[in-house]
XYZ file of C-alpha atoms in Angstrom:
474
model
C -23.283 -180.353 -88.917
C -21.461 -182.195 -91.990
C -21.343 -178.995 -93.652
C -19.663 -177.367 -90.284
C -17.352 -180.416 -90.405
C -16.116 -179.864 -94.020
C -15.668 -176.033 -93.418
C -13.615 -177.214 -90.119
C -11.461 -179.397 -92.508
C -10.777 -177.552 -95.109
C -9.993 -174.926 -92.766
C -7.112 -177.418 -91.564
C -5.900 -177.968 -95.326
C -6.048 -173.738 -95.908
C -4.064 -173.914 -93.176
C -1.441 -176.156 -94.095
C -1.213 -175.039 -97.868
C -1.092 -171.416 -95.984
C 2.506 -172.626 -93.686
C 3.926 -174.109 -97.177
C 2.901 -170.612 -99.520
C 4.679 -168.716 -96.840
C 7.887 -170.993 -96.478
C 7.829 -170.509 -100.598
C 7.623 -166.524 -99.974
C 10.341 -166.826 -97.293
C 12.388 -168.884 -99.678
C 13.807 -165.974 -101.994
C 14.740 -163.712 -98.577
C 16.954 -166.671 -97.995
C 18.420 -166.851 -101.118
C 20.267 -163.523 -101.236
C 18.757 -162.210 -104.639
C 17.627 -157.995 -105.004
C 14.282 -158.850 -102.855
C 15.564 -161.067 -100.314
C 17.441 -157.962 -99.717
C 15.622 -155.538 -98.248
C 14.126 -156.384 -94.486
C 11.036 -158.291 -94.011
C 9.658 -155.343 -92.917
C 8.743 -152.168 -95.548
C 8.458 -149.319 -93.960
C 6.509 -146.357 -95.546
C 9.446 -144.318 -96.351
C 11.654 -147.213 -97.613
C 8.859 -147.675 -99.783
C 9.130 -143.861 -101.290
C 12.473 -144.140 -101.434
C 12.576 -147.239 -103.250
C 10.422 -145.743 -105.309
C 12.288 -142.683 -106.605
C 15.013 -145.482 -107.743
C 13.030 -147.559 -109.402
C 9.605 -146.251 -110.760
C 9.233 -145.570 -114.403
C 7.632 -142.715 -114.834
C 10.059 -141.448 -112.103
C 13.158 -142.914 -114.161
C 11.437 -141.727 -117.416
C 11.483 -138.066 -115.867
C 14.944 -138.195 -114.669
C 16.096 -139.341 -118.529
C 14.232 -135.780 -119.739
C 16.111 -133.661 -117.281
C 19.468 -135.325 -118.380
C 18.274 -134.530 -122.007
C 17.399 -130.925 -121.346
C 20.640 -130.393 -119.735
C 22.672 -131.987 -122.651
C 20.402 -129.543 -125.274
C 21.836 -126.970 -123.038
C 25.335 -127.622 -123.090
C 25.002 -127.901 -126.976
C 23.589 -124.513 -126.781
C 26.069 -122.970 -124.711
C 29.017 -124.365 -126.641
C 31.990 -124.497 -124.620
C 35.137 -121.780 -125.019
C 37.001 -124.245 -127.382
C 34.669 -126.968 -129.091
C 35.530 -126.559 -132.636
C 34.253 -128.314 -135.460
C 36.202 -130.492 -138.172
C 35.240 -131.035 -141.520
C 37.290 -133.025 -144.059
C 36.541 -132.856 -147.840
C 38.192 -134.822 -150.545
C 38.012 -135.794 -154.425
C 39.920 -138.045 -156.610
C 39.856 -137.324 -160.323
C 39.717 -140.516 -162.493
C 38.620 -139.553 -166.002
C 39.310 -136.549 -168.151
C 41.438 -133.344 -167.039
C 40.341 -133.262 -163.700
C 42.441 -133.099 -160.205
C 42.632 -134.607 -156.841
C 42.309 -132.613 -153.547
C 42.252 -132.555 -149.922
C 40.194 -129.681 -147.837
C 40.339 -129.495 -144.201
C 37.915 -126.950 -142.669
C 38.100 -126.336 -138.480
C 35.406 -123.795 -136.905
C 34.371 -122.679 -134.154
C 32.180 -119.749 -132.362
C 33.354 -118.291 -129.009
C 30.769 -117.107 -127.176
C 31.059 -113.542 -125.847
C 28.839 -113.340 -122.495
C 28.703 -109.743 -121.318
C 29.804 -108.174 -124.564
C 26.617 -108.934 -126.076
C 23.217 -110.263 -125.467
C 22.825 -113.907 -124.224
C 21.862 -115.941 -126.946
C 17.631 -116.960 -127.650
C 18.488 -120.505 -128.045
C 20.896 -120.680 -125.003
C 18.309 -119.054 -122.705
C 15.415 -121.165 -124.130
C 17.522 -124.443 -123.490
C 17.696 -122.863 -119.587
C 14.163 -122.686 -119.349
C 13.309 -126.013 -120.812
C 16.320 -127.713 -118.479
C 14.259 -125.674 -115.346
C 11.120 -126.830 -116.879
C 11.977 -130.568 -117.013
C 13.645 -129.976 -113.237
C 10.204 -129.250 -112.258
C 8.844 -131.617 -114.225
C 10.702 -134.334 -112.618
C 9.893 -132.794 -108.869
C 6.549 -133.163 -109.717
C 6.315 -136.843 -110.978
C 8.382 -137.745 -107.618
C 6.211 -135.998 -105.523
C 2.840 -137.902 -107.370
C 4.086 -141.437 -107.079
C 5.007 -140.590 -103.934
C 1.132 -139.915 -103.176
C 0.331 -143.511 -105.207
C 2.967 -145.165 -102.979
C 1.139 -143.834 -99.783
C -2.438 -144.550 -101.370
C -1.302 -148.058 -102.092
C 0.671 -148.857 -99.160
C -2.339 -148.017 -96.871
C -4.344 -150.160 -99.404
C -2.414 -153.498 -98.216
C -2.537 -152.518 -94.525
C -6.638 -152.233 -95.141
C -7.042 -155.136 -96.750
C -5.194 -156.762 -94.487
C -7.265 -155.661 -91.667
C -10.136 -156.556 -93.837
C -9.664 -159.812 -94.669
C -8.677 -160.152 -90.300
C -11.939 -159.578 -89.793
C -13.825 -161.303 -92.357
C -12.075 -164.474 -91.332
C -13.404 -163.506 -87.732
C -16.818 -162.910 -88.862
C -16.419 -166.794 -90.782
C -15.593 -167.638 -86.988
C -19.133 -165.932 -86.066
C -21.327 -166.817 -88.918
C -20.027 -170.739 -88.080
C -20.561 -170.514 -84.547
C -23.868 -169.115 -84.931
C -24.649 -172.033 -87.541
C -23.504 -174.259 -85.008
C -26.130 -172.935 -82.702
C -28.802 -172.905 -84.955
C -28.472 -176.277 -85.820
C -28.769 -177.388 -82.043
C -31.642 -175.371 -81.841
C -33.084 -176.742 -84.730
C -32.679 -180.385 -83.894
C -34.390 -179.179 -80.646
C -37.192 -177.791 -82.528
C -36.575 -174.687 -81.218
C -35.505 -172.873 -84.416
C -37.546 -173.170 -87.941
C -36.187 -174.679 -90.908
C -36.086 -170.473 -92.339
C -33.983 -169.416 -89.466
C -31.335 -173.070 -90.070
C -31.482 -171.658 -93.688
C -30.828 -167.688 -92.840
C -27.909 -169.136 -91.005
C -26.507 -170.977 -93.411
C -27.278 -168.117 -96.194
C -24.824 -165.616 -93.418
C -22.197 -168.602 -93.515
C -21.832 -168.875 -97.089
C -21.794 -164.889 -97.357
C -18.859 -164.790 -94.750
C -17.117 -167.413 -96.865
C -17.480 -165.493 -100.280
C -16.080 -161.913 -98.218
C -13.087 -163.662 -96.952
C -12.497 -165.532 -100.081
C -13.116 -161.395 -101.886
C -10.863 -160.090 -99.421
C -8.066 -162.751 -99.857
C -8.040 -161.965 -103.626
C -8.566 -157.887 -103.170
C -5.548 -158.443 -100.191
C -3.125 -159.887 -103.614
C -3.980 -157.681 -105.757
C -3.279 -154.590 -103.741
C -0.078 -156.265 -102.621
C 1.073 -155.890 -106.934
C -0.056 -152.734 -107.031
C 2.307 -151.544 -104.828
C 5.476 -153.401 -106.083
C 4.681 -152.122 -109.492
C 4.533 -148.624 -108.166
C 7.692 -148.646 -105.870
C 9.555 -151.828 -108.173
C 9.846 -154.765 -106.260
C 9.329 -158.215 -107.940
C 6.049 -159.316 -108.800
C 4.925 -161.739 -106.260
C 6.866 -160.225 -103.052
C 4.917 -159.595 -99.982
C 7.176 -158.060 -97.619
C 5.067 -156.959 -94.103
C 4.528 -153.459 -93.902
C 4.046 -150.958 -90.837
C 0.841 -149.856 -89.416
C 1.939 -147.304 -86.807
C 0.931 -144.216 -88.314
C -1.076 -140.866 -86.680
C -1.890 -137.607 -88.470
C 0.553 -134.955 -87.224
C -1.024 -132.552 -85.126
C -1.686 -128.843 -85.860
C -2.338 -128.085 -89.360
C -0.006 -125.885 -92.292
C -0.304 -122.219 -91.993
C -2.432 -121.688 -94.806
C -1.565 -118.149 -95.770
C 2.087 -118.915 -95.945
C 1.444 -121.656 -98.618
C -1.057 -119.165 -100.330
C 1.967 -116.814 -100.566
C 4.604 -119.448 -101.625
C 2.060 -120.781 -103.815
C 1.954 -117.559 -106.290
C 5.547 -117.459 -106.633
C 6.990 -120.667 -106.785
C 4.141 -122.561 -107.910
C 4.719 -125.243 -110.557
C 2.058 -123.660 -112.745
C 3.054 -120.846 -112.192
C 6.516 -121.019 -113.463
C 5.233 -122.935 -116.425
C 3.432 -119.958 -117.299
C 6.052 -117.708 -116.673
C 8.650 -119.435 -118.545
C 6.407 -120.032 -121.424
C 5.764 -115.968 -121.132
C 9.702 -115.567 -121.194
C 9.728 -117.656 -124.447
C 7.196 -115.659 -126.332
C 9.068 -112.523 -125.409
C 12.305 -113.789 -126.198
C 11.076 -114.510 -129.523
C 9.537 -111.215 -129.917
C 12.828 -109.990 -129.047
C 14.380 -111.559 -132.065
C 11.233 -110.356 -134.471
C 12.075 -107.159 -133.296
C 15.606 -107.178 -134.017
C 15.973 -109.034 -137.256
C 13.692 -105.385 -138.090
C 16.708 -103.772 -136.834
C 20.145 -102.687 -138.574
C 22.757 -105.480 -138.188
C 26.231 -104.740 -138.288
C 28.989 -107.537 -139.036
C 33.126 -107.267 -138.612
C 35.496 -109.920 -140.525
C 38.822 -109.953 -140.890
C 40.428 -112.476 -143.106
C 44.270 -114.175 -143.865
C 44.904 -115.491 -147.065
C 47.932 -117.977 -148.236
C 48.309 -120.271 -150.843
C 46.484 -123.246 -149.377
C 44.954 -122.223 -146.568
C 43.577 -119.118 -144.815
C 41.962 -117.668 -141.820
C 38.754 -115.809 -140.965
C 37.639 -114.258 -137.769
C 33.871 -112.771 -137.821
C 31.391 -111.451 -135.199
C 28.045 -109.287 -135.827
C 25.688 -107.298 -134.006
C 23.522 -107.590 -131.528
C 25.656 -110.954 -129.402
C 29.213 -109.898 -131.060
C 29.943 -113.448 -130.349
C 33.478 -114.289 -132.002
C 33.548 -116.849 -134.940
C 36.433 -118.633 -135.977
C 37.555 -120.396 -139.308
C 40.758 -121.666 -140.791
C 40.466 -123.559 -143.992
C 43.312 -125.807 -145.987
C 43.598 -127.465 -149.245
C 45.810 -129.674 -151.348
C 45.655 -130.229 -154.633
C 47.056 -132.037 -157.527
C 46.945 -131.370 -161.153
C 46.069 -129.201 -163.515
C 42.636 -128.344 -162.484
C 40.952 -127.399 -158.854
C 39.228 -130.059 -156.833
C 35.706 -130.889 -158.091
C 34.165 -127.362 -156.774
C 36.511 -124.929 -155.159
C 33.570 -123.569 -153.634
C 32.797 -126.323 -151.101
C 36.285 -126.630 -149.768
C 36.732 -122.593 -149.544
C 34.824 -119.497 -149.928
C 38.343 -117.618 -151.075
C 40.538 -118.586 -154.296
C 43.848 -119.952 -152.868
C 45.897 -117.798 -155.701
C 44.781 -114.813 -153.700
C 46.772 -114.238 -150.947
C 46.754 -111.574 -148.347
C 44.824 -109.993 -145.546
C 41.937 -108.230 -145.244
C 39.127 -106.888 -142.780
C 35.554 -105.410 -143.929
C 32.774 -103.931 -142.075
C 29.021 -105.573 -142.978
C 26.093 -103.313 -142.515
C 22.292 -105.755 -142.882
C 19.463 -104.268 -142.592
C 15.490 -105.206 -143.905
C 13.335 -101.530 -144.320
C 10.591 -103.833 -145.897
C 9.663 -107.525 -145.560
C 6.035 -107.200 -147.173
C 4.606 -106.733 -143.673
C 5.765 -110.090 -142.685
C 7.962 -109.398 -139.712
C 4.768 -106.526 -138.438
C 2.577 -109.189 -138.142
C 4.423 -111.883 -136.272
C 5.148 -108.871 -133.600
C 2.020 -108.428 -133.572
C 1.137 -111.957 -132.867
C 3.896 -111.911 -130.122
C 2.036 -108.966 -128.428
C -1.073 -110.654 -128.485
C 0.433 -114.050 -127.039
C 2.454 -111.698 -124.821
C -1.142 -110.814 -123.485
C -2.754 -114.110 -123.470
C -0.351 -115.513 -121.332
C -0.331 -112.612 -119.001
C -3.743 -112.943 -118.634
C -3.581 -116.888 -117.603
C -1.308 -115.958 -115.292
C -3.601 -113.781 -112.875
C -6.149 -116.438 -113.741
C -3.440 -119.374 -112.524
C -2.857 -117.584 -109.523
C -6.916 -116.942 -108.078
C -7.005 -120.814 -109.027
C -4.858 -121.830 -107.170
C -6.046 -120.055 -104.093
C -8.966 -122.063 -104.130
C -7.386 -125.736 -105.039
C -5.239 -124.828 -101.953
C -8.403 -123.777 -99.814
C -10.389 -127.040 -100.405
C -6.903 -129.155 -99.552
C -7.039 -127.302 -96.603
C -10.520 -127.457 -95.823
C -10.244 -131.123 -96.615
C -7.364 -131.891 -94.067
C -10.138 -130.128 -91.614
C -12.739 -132.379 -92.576
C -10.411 -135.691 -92.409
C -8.450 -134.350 -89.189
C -11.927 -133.996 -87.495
C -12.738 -137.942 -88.876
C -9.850 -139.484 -87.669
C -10.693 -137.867 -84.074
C -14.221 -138.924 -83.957
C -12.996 -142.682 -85.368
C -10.783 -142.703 -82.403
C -13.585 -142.093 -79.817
C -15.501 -144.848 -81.480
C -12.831 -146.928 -81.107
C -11.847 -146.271 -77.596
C -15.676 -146.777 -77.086
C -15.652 -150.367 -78.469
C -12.175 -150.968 -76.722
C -13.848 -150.509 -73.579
C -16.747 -152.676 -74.047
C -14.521 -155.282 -75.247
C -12.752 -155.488 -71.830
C -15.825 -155.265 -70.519
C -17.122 -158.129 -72.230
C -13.723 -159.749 -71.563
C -14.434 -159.709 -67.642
C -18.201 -160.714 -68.141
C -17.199 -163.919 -69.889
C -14.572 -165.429 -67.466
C -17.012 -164.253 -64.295
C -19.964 -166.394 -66.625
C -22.183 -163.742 -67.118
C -22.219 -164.040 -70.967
C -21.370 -166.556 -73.309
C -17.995 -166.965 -75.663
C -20.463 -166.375 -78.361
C -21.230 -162.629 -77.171
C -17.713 -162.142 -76.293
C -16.425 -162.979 -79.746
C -18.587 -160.175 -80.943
C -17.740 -157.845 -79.075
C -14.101 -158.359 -80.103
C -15.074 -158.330 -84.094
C -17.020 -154.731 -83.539
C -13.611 -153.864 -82.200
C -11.491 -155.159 -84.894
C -13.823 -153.217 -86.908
C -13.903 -149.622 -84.839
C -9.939 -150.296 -85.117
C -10.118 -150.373 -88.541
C -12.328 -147.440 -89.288
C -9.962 -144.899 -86.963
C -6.427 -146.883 -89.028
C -8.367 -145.943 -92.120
C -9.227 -142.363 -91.505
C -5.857 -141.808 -90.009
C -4.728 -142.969 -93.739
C -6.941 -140.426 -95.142
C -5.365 -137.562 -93.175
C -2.136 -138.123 -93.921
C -3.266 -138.248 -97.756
C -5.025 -135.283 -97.470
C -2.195 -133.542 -95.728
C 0.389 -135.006 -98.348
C -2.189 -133.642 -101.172
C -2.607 -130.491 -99.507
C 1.170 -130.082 -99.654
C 0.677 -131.028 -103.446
C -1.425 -128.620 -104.043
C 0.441 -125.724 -102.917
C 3.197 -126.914 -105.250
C 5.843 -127.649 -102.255
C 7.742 -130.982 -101.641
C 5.920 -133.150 -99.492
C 7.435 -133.161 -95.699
C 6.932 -137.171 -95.360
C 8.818 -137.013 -91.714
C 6.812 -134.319 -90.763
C 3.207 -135.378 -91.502
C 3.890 -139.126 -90.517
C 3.400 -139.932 -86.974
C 3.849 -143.019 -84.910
C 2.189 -144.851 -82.162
């Protein structure tokens, strides 16, 4: 009885320390600060969404794509994006001279003339690439969201009904002990019932501490302050009906992520075998050039992109001498003026076999990839036939946890009428209430792992995941 007594006071202090941690958690809400924010209540989608603003590897993702797209506006080089270069020297010993050289260049890209530049077409595919890249990191912490936003909702449930089972395993204590003092319980069965009391303390205290944790794991996924422990919703139902499964097979070998990885990594090779190929090839170049005193201008272009380069060079000197090195401020001698324009004909017969052998190591890649491709694709069709199969399986749980539960619900009302007609005690009642807690658990949890298995399945197939679609409510 002492021992029932201390549990009954401390239970009063838990309590009271409980009321002041929650007026502390309120506190910041009041305050006005990023947290205090957002509504008491998180639902599951503010959750994702808050997510996609604020998750690292999610922010880390986006950073690449704005990256790749920069690498590709370098590559493309705008119409008119020259280039300025400014030399000088200043003589100070000896007979040497002083000089000024400005240089300003420039390429125009020719689209349609020629053929679209390797780089410029690489820098697409690694811009698509990181696009992809991106879609896919969203779409996996939007799965560890969901994962760890059911997480809270089961411990909470958990630690409900451990601290209803500390209700039983004290009652039945209680009980015991009478029995005891009226000799008509041992000493082993006072002891057995204290062993079940101290057990029912420990799982509360476990499920208080699992209850915190899981609470951090989900604001370090979606970004919320450490500490915050807004109240989330517990409404959800598996949709009903499943996902056509042959139309995700067939979207699935086309616009797979893998897929396209594979593909675009195919492209590559063959865009570099491409340019193996042609540096094998005759190359033809045009200039024309414009000569004066101090400055001059050169147009170029050559063969196979005939994209149009640009120069116009200009230098001022004083004394006796040229600057430092003519050389590095012009290609021309500026006391040779006039105009000009020259045809350039390149071409390699005979590298020593070098330029054979790295086409022949683009063939082979050429194949190798090919090859993983087909492979890629019959992979696929079974990762997407086990999601499936697995959405069966879970589907099928959730429906049988919801019969059990409807079961219990029944006897629980049942019990309900028993007790205030006296037919049973408060005792019997009680548990018949926790084995409903618990049935209600089981059917929240497996409707949790239908929705994950749908959201995977979705995954899997390489599509976005349809979170108003597959998330019911009650």
């Amino acid at each position: 009885m002492k021992k029932v007594q201390r549990q009954r006071e401390r239970g009063k202090t838990g309590f009271f320390l409980l009321f002041l941690l929650c007026l502390l958690w309120l506190t910041p809400f009041a305050r006005g600060d990023e947290t205090s924010s957002r509504q008491d209540t998180l639902s599951l989608l503010e959750a994702v969404e808050y997510a996609w603003e604020h998750n690292l590897s999610i922010l880390d993702s986006r950073d690449a794509v704005e990256i790749s797209r920069s690498s590709l506006r370098i590559a493309q080089e705008d119409i008119f994006d020259p280039t300025v270069t400014i030399t000088g020297s200043l003589g100070i010993a000896g007979n040497t001279a002083s000089g000024i050289g400005v240089t300003v260049q420039d390429t125009i890209p020719l689209r349609g003339i020629g053929i679209e530049p390797t780089d410029t077409r690489k820098a697409e595919i690694d811009l698509e690439t990181a696009e992809r890249q991106f879609l896919l990191t969203r779409d996996e912490v939007t799965i560890q969201v969901m994962g760890a936003y059911f997480t809270v909702i089961a411990e909470e449930r958990t630690r409900d009904a451990n601290r209803m089972a500390l209700k039983l395993a004290e009652t039945a204590y209680e009980d015991t002990a009478v029995l005891f003092r009226q000799r008509n319980a041992t000493e082993q069965d006072l002891l057995r019932s204290e062993q079940n009391l101290s057990e029912a303390e420990f799982n509360l205290e476990r499920s208080e501490t699992a209850l915190n944790l899981a609470h951090e794991r989900l604001n370090q996924l979606i970004g919320l302050e450490k500490g915050s422990r807004p109240a989330l919703e517990n409404t959800f139902l598996p949709r009903a009906g499943n996902p056509d499964l042959p139309s995700l097979l067939s979207r699935a070998h086309q616009d797979h992520p893998r897929i396209m990885e594979i593909s675009n990594e195919l492209e590559k090779v063959r865009l570099d075998l491409d340019d193996v190929r042609r540096a094998r090839q005759p190359r033809i170049g045009l200039t024309g050039t414009l000569v004066e005193d101090d400055w001059s201008f050169t147009l170029s272009s050559a063969s196979p992109e005939w994209d149009l380069g640009w120069e116009l060079r200009g230098q001022v000197t004083e004394g006796d001498e040229l600057p430092f090195n003519n050389n590095a401020v012009s290609e021309f001698s500026p006391r040779d003026t006039g105009w000009g324009a020259g045809i350039e004909v390149t071409w390699i017969p005979f590298d020593g076999g070098v330029g054979r052998e790295r086409e022949q190591q683009g063939e082979i890649r050429t194949q190798q990839l090919e090859r993983r491709l087909l492979a890629q694709r019959n992979t696929l069709e079974i990762e997407i036939e086990e999601a499936y199969q697995e959405v069966l399986r879970t589907a099928n749980r959730y429906h049988l946890a919801s019969l059990s539960s409807q079961i219990e619900q029944k006897n629980y009302a049942a019990r309900e009428v028993q007790m205030r007609e006296g037919f049973i005690t408060d005792r019997e009642f009680h548990s018949a209430e926790y084995q409903f807690l618990l049935a209600r658990l089981n059917e929240e949890a497996s409707a949790h792992e239908a929705i994950l298995a749908l959201a995977r399945l979705y995954q899997t197939a390489g599509l976005a995941i349809p979170l108003n679609e597959i998330i019911g409510s009650e």
